[in-house]
Amino acid sequence: MTSPPDPLRELAVGLAELRGDVGTGLAEIKGSLALLRQSDSHTGQTIADHSAQLADHDRRISDGERERAAAGEVRQADRRRLQALAGLAGVAAAVAAVVPIVNR
């Protein structure tokens, strides 16, 4: 004949199993949190790298715009000089045409 089950023993076995399940669950949660922390750190570094690259691109674009503006100013100055030379050439031609008439 078997003896009746001891309720305290069954409770102790149940608590031991529950303790094991909770320990396993907590270990899984800790592992997941560690992975999330590592991923967050990596993502933060990636964002910082991209921000630095974006700032570098913005600086290059600004430098390029300044260079284009300066080149445009040089072209305008060259046009003005050419216009002044054309005006002087016109005046010189007029003087050259008038001198023989005046000398007659």
Coordinates of C-alpha atoms in Angstrom, one line a residue, residues 46-63 66:
T46 CA 25.5 54.8 -36.8
I47 CA 23.4 57.9 -36.3
A48 CA 26.4 59.9 -35.1
D49 CA 28.4 58.7 -38.2
H50 CA 25.6 59.7 -40.6
S51 CA 25.2 63.1 -38.9
A52 CA 28.9 63.8 -39.4
Q53 CA 28.7 62.7 -43.0
L54 CA 25.6 64.9 -43.5
A55 CA 27.4 67.9 -42.0
D56 CA 30.4 67.3 -44.3
H57 CA 28.1 67.2 -47.3
D58 CA 26.4 70.4 -46.2
R59 CA 29.8 72.1 -45.9
R60 CA 30.9 70.9 -49.3
I61 CA 27.6 72.1 -50.9
S62 CA 28.1 75.5 -49.2
D63 CA 31.7 75.7 -50.4
R66 CA 30.4 80.1 -52.8

